[in-house]
Amino acid sequence: DGGITQSPKYLFRKEGQNVTLSCEQNLNHDAMYWYRQDPGQGLRLIYYSQIVNDFQKGDIAEGYSVSREKKESFPLTVTSAQKNPTAFYLCASSTGLAVQETQYFGPGTRLLVL
Amino acid sequence: AQSVTQPDIHITVSEGASLELRCNYSYGATPYLFWYVQSPGQGLQLLLKYFSGDTLVQGIKGFEAEFKRSQSSFNLRKPSVHWSDAAEYFCAVAHLYNQGGKLIFGQGTELSVKP
């Protein structure tokens, strides 16, 4: 079945630690996205990528980094510079960046700080 | 700046009753409008979208939404709610000049369904 997988489902971070969230898609989509969701708020865009080896900052990129070495993979690293990382992180993908393209979402990773 | 407002944080309806979830947006030109649903601890699923043409759009799971330009609204409706519809619903807007086709989401409306 085609879809987006995110791992792990839950992730715990210690102070000063970098952690990486995985996102893999087998939909053959060019565009991929990372969103952060906080309680009572909508989703906010962290980073997005249109093609391999290219990515752009979204609205809240500070404290995060990404890579896009393969079309199907778009991992997100939450660095120690992100002071409030506790949130639900959602990865999405679409055929392209055009507004008409539907974004398909993964099941999410919940990040908690110890 | 563009924004999306969902005035109702939480709504409770009885099973079998009708449902309307409100969404208002602020943007000068005609936006691209979306409704997504999120079950607890899950990702988002697209219910329906509006780009142009007929202002009443049909989606999956028996949902529909109506675009009203004069009211800057895109309300989601369902004639008869099922218990499985309990979830959080997000309205989102995009337009041609958004960076990377970025979606701007509302805060979400949590729907509870009473037996």
Tab-separated table of C-alpha atoms in Angstrom:
chain	number	residue	atom	x	y	z
A	1	ASP	CA	0.000	0.000	0.000
A	2	GLY	CA	1.225	3.492	-0.805
A	3	GLY	CA	1.535	5.961	1.993
A	4	ILE	CA	3.659	7.918	4.413
A	5	THR	CA	5.314	6.377	7.427
A	6	GLN	CA	6.710	8.260	10.380
A	7	SER	CA	8.837	6.835	13.129
A	8	PRO	CA	8.996	6.597	15.995
A	9	LYS	CA	5.430	7.180	17.178
A	10	TYR	CA	6.751	8.624	20.456
A	11	LEU	CA	10.158	10.176	21.026
A	12	PHE	CA	11.743	11.454	24.192
A	13	ARG	CA	14.420	14.102	24.211
A	14	LYS	CA	16.797	15.023	26.967
A	15	GLU	CA	18.058	18.548	27.515
A	16	GLY	CA	20.758	19.507	25.018
A	17	GLN	CA	20.111	16.503	22.816
A	18	ASN	CA	19.432	16.467	19.081
A	19	VAL	CA	16.818	14.002	17.912
A	20	THR	CA	15.799	12.968	14.408
A	21	LEU	CA	12.284	12.156	13.244
A	22	SER	CA	11.922	9.888	10.256
A	23	CYS	CA	9.527	10.389	7.343
A	24	GLU	CA	9.331	8.008	4.391
A	25	GLN	CA	6.880	7.993	1.491
A	26	ASN	CA	6.342	5.513	-1.318
A	27	LEU	CA	3.880	7.655	-3.256
A	28	ASN	CA	6.571	8.841	-5.680
A	29	HIS	CA	5.826	12.415	-4.614
A	30	ASP	CA	8.308	15.179	-5.324
A	31	ALA	CA	7.266	17.554	-2.554
A	32	MET	CA	7.520	16.860	1.155
A	33	TYR	CA	6.692	18.938	4.226
A	34	TRP	CA	7.137	19.036	7.976
A	35	TYR	CA	4.515	20.595	10.230
A	36	ARG	CA	4.358	21.159	13.950
A	37	GLN	CA	1.051	20.893	15.815
A	38	ASP	CA	0.487	22.298	19.287
A	39	PRO	CA	-2.726	21.892	21.339
A	40	GLY	CA	-5.367	24.427	20.370
A	41	GLN	CA	-3.392	25.564	17.360
A	42	GLY	CA	-3.427	24.642	13.764
A	43	LEU	CA	-0.464	23.183	11.967
A	44	ARG	CA	2.542	25.384	11.299
A	45	LEU	CA	5.040	24.742	8.520
A	46	ILE	CA	8.626	24.031	9.578
A	47	TYR	CA	10.364	23.074	6.318
A	48	TYR	CA	9.391	21.935	2.868
A	49	SER	CA	11.204	20.399	-0.073
A	50	GLN	CA	10.302	20.413	-3.731
A	51	ILE	CA	12.990	18.078	-5.008
A	52	VAL	CA	15.971	16.084	-3.834
A	53	ASN	CA	18.808	18.160	-2.369
A	54	ASP	CA	16.624	21.236	-2.103
A	55	PHE	CA	14.553	22.502	0.820
A	56	GLN	CA	13.145	25.775	2.082
A	57	LYS	CA	12.354	27.211	5.507
A	58	GLY	CA	8.759	27.526	6.554
A	59	ASP	CA	7.321	29.794	9.228
A	60	ILE	CA	9.033	28.248	12.259
A	61	ALA	CA	12.332	26.768	11.037
A	62	GLU	CA	14.485	28.007	13.917
A	63	GLY	CA	15.879	25.113	15.958
A	64	TYR	CA	15.159	22.559	13.244
A	65	SER	CA	17.118	21.121	10.323
A	66	VAL	CA	16.252	18.782	7.454
A	67	SER	CA	17.871	16.889	4.620
A	68	ARG	CA	16.541	15.494	1.367
A	69	GLU	CA	19.092	13.067	0.002
A	70	LYS	CA	16.496	10.680	-1.413
A	71	LYS	CA	13.149	11.373	-3.005
A	72	GLU	CA	11.287	9.130	-0.579
A	73	SER	CA	12.896	10.390	2.639
A	74	PHE	CA	12.746	13.736	4.468
A	75	PRO	CA	14.094	13.439	8.027
A	76	LEU	CA	13.676	16.264	10.522
A	77	THR	CA	16.232	16.958	13.238
A	78	VAL	CA	15.115	18.836	16.318
A	79	THR	CA	18.242	20.484	17.641
A	80	SER	CA	19.106	21.622	21.140
A	81	ALA	CA	18.479	25.169	19.924
A	82	GLN	CA	14.744	24.431	19.835
A	83	LYS	CA	13.771	25.445	23.355
A	84	ASN	CA	10.201	24.238	23.286
A	85	PRO	CA	10.195	21.061	21.209
A	86	THR	CA	7.272	19.275	22.857
A	87	ALA	CA	4.676	18.929	20.099
A	88	PHE	CA	3.114	16.588	17.562
A	89	TYR	CA	5.092	16.514	14.320
A	90	LEU	CA	3.431	15.702	11.025
A	91	CYS	CA	5.088	14.916	7.738
A	92	ALA	CA	3.224	15.347	4.464
A	93	SER	CA	3.876	14.900	0.776
A	94	SER	CA	2.314	15.951	-2.506
A	95	THR	CA	2.935	15.500	-6.190
A	96	GLY	CA	4.272	19.036	-6.442
A	97	LEU	CA	4.199	22.393	-4.734
A	98	ALA	CA	1.267	23.786	-6.714
A	99	VAL	CA	-1.604	24.848	-4.482
A	100	GLN	CA	-3.930	22.456	-6.268
A	101	GLU	CA	-1.930	19.473	-5.131
A	102	THR	CA	-3.401	17.562	-2.239
A	103	GLN	CA	-1.077	17.052	0.686
A	104	TYR	CA	-1.131	13.567	2.198
A	105	PHE	CA	-0.173	13.259	5.845
A	106	GLY	CA	1.643	10.641	7.852
A	107	PRO	CA	0.442	9.415	11.280
A	108	GLY	CA	2.748	11.765	13.193
A	109	THR	CA	5.441	11.601	15.874
A	110	ARG	CA	4.857	12.934	19.365
A	111	LEU	CA	8.011	14.447	20.848
A	112	LEU	CA	8.297	14.841	24.595
A	113	VAL	CA	11.058	16.418	26.655
A	114	LEU	CA	12.398	14.551	29.689
B	1	ALA	CA	-1.536	38.498	6.277
B	2	GLN	CA	-3.746	35.601	5.498
B	3	SER	CA	-5.552	33.946	8.333
B	4	VAL	CA	-8.117	31.258	8.927
B	5	THR	CA	-10.533	31.352	11.829
B	6	GLN	CA	-12.570	28.490	13.163
B	7	PRO	CA	-14.746	30.189	15.801
B	8	ASP	CA	-15.808	27.013	17.576
B	9	ILE	CA	-13.119	25.213	19.550
B	10	HIS	CA	-15.399	22.350	20.574
B	11	ILE	CA	-18.833	21.253	19.370
B	12	THR	CA	-21.007	18.434	20.665
B	13	VAL	CA	-23.859	17.026	18.590
B	14	SER	CA	-26.131	14.053	19.004
B	15	GLU	CA	-25.746	11.106	16.682
B	16	GLY	CA	-28.077	11.532	13.733
B	17	ALA	CA	-28.240	15.300	14.099
B	18	SER	CA	-26.995	17.690	11.464
B	19	LEU	CA	-23.607	19.367	11.719
B	20	GLU	CA	-22.130	22.646	10.583
B	21	LEU	CA	-18.546	23.645	11.321
B	22	ARG	CA	-17.641	27.228	10.616
B	23	CYS	CA	-14.565	28.538	8.828
B	24	ASN	CA	-13.747	32.134	7.893
B	25	TYR	CA	-10.692	33.297	6.028
B	26	SER	CA	-9.114	36.620	5.307
B	27	TYR	CA	-7.631	37.043	1.876
B	28	GLY	CA	-8.421	39.447	-0.942
B	29	ALA	CA	-8.532	37.100	-3.913
B	30	THR	CA	-10.270	33.769	-4.213
B	31	PRO	CA	-8.315	31.309	-2.148
B	32	TYR	CA	-7.981	27.577	-2.427
B	33	LEU	CA	-9.897	26.058	0.487
B	34	PHE	CA	-9.584	22.717	2.205
B	35	TRP	CA	-11.139	20.763	5.044
B	36	TYR	CA	-9.112	18.061	6.798
B	37	VAL	CA	-10.104	15.638	9.554
B	38	GLN	CA	-7.793	14.271	12.225
B	39	SER	CA	-8.622	11.305	14.440
B	40	PRO	CA	-6.906	11.264	17.860
B	41	GLY	CA	-3.179	10.696	17.570
B	42	GLN	CA	-3.356	10.375	13.804
B	43	GLY	CA	-2.410	12.332	10.718
B	44	LEU	CA	-4.787	14.464	8.694
B	45	GLN	CA	-7.086	13.205	5.962
B	46	LEU	CA	-8.482	15.451	3.242
B	47	LEU	CA	-12.292	15.653	3.296
B	48	LEU	CA	-12.807	18.054	0.418
B	49	LYS	CA	-11.365	21.055	-1.381
B	50	TYR	CA	-12.558	24.053	-3.359
B	51	PHE	CA	-10.656	25.768	-6.120
B	52	SER	CA	-13.277	27.255	-8.433
B	53	GLY	CA	-16.637	26.582	-10.064
B	54	ASP	CA	-19.634	25.268	-8.173
B	55	THR	CA	-19.544	26.768	-4.695
B	56	LEU	CA	-21.030	23.653	-3.105
B	57	VAL	CA	-18.464	20.872	-3.001
B	58	GLN	CA	-18.964	17.282	-2.025
B	59	GLY	CA	-16.387	15.325	-0.114
B	60	ILE	CA	-15.805	11.949	1.390
B	61	LYS	CA	-17.771	10.432	4.282
B	62	GLY	CA	-20.926	12.363	3.358
B	63	PHE	CA	-19.463	15.817	4.040
B	64	GLU	CA	-20.053	18.908	1.952
B	65	ALA	CA	-18.907	22.508	2.168
B	66	GLU	CA	-20.145	25.752	0.686
B	67	PHE	CA	-17.931	28.637	-0.375
B	68	LYS	CA	-19.538	32.037	0.214
B	69	ARG	CA	-17.378	34.821	-1.115
B	70	SER	CA	-19.539	37.583	0.393
B	71	GLN	CA	-19.040	36.129	3.858
B	72	SER	CA	-15.461	34.886	3.359
B	73	SER	CA	-16.657	31.553	4.653
B	74	PHE	CA	-16.259	27.901	3.815
B	75	ASN	CA	-18.463	26.021	6.269
B	76	LEU	CA	-18.455	22.252	6.493
B	77	ARG	CA	-21.767	20.394	6.789
B	78	LYS	CA	-23.111	16.916	7.221
B	79	PRO	CA	-26.833	16.105	7.335
B	80	SER	CA	-26.590	13.231	9.805
B	81	VAL	CA	-23.613	12.704	12.088
B	82	HIS	CA	-22.302	9.246	12.953
B	83	TRP	CA	-20.374	8.400	16.121
B	84	SER	CA	-17.304	7.698	13.967
B	85	ASP	CA	-17.267	11.361	12.912
B	86	ALA	CA	-15.911	12.351	16.331
B	87	ALA	CA	-12.538	13.907	15.541
B	88	GLU	CA	-10.834	17.249	15.070
B	89	TYR	CA	-11.550	19.206	11.912
B	90	PHE	CA	-9.229	21.722	10.318
B	91	CYS	CA	-9.988	24.311	7.708
B	92	ALA	CA	-7.033	25.457	5.599
B	93	VAL	CA	-6.388	28.012	2.887
B	94	ALA	CA	-3.736	28.365	0.218
B	95	HIS	CA	-3.218	30.733	-2.658
B	96	LEU	CA	-0.967	31.031	-5.654
B	97	TYR	CA	1.453	33.341	-3.891
B	98	ASN	CA	1.959	31.192	-0.828
B	99	GLN	CA	5.510	29.997	-0.551
B	100	GLY	CA	5.657	26.449	-1.762
B	101	GLY	CA	1.915	26.027	-1.882
B	102	LYS	CA	1.849	26.462	1.842
B	103	LEU	CA	-1.370	25.671	3.662
B	104	ILE	CA	-2.495	28.026	6.420
B	105	PHE	CA	-4.545	26.156	8.975
B	106	GLY	CA	-7.232	27.255	11.364
B	107	GLN	CA	-7.029	26.320	15.029
B	108	GLY	CA	-9.286	23.341	14.607
B	109	THR	CA	-12.738	22.369	15.892
B	110	GLU	CA	-13.071	19.289	18.045
B	111	LEU	CA	-16.293	17.380	17.407
B	112	SER	CA	-17.839	15.136	20.047
B	113	VAL	CA	-20.833	12.941	19.217
B	114	LYS	CA	-23.387	11.976	21.871
B	115	PRO	CA	-25.145	8.599	21.578
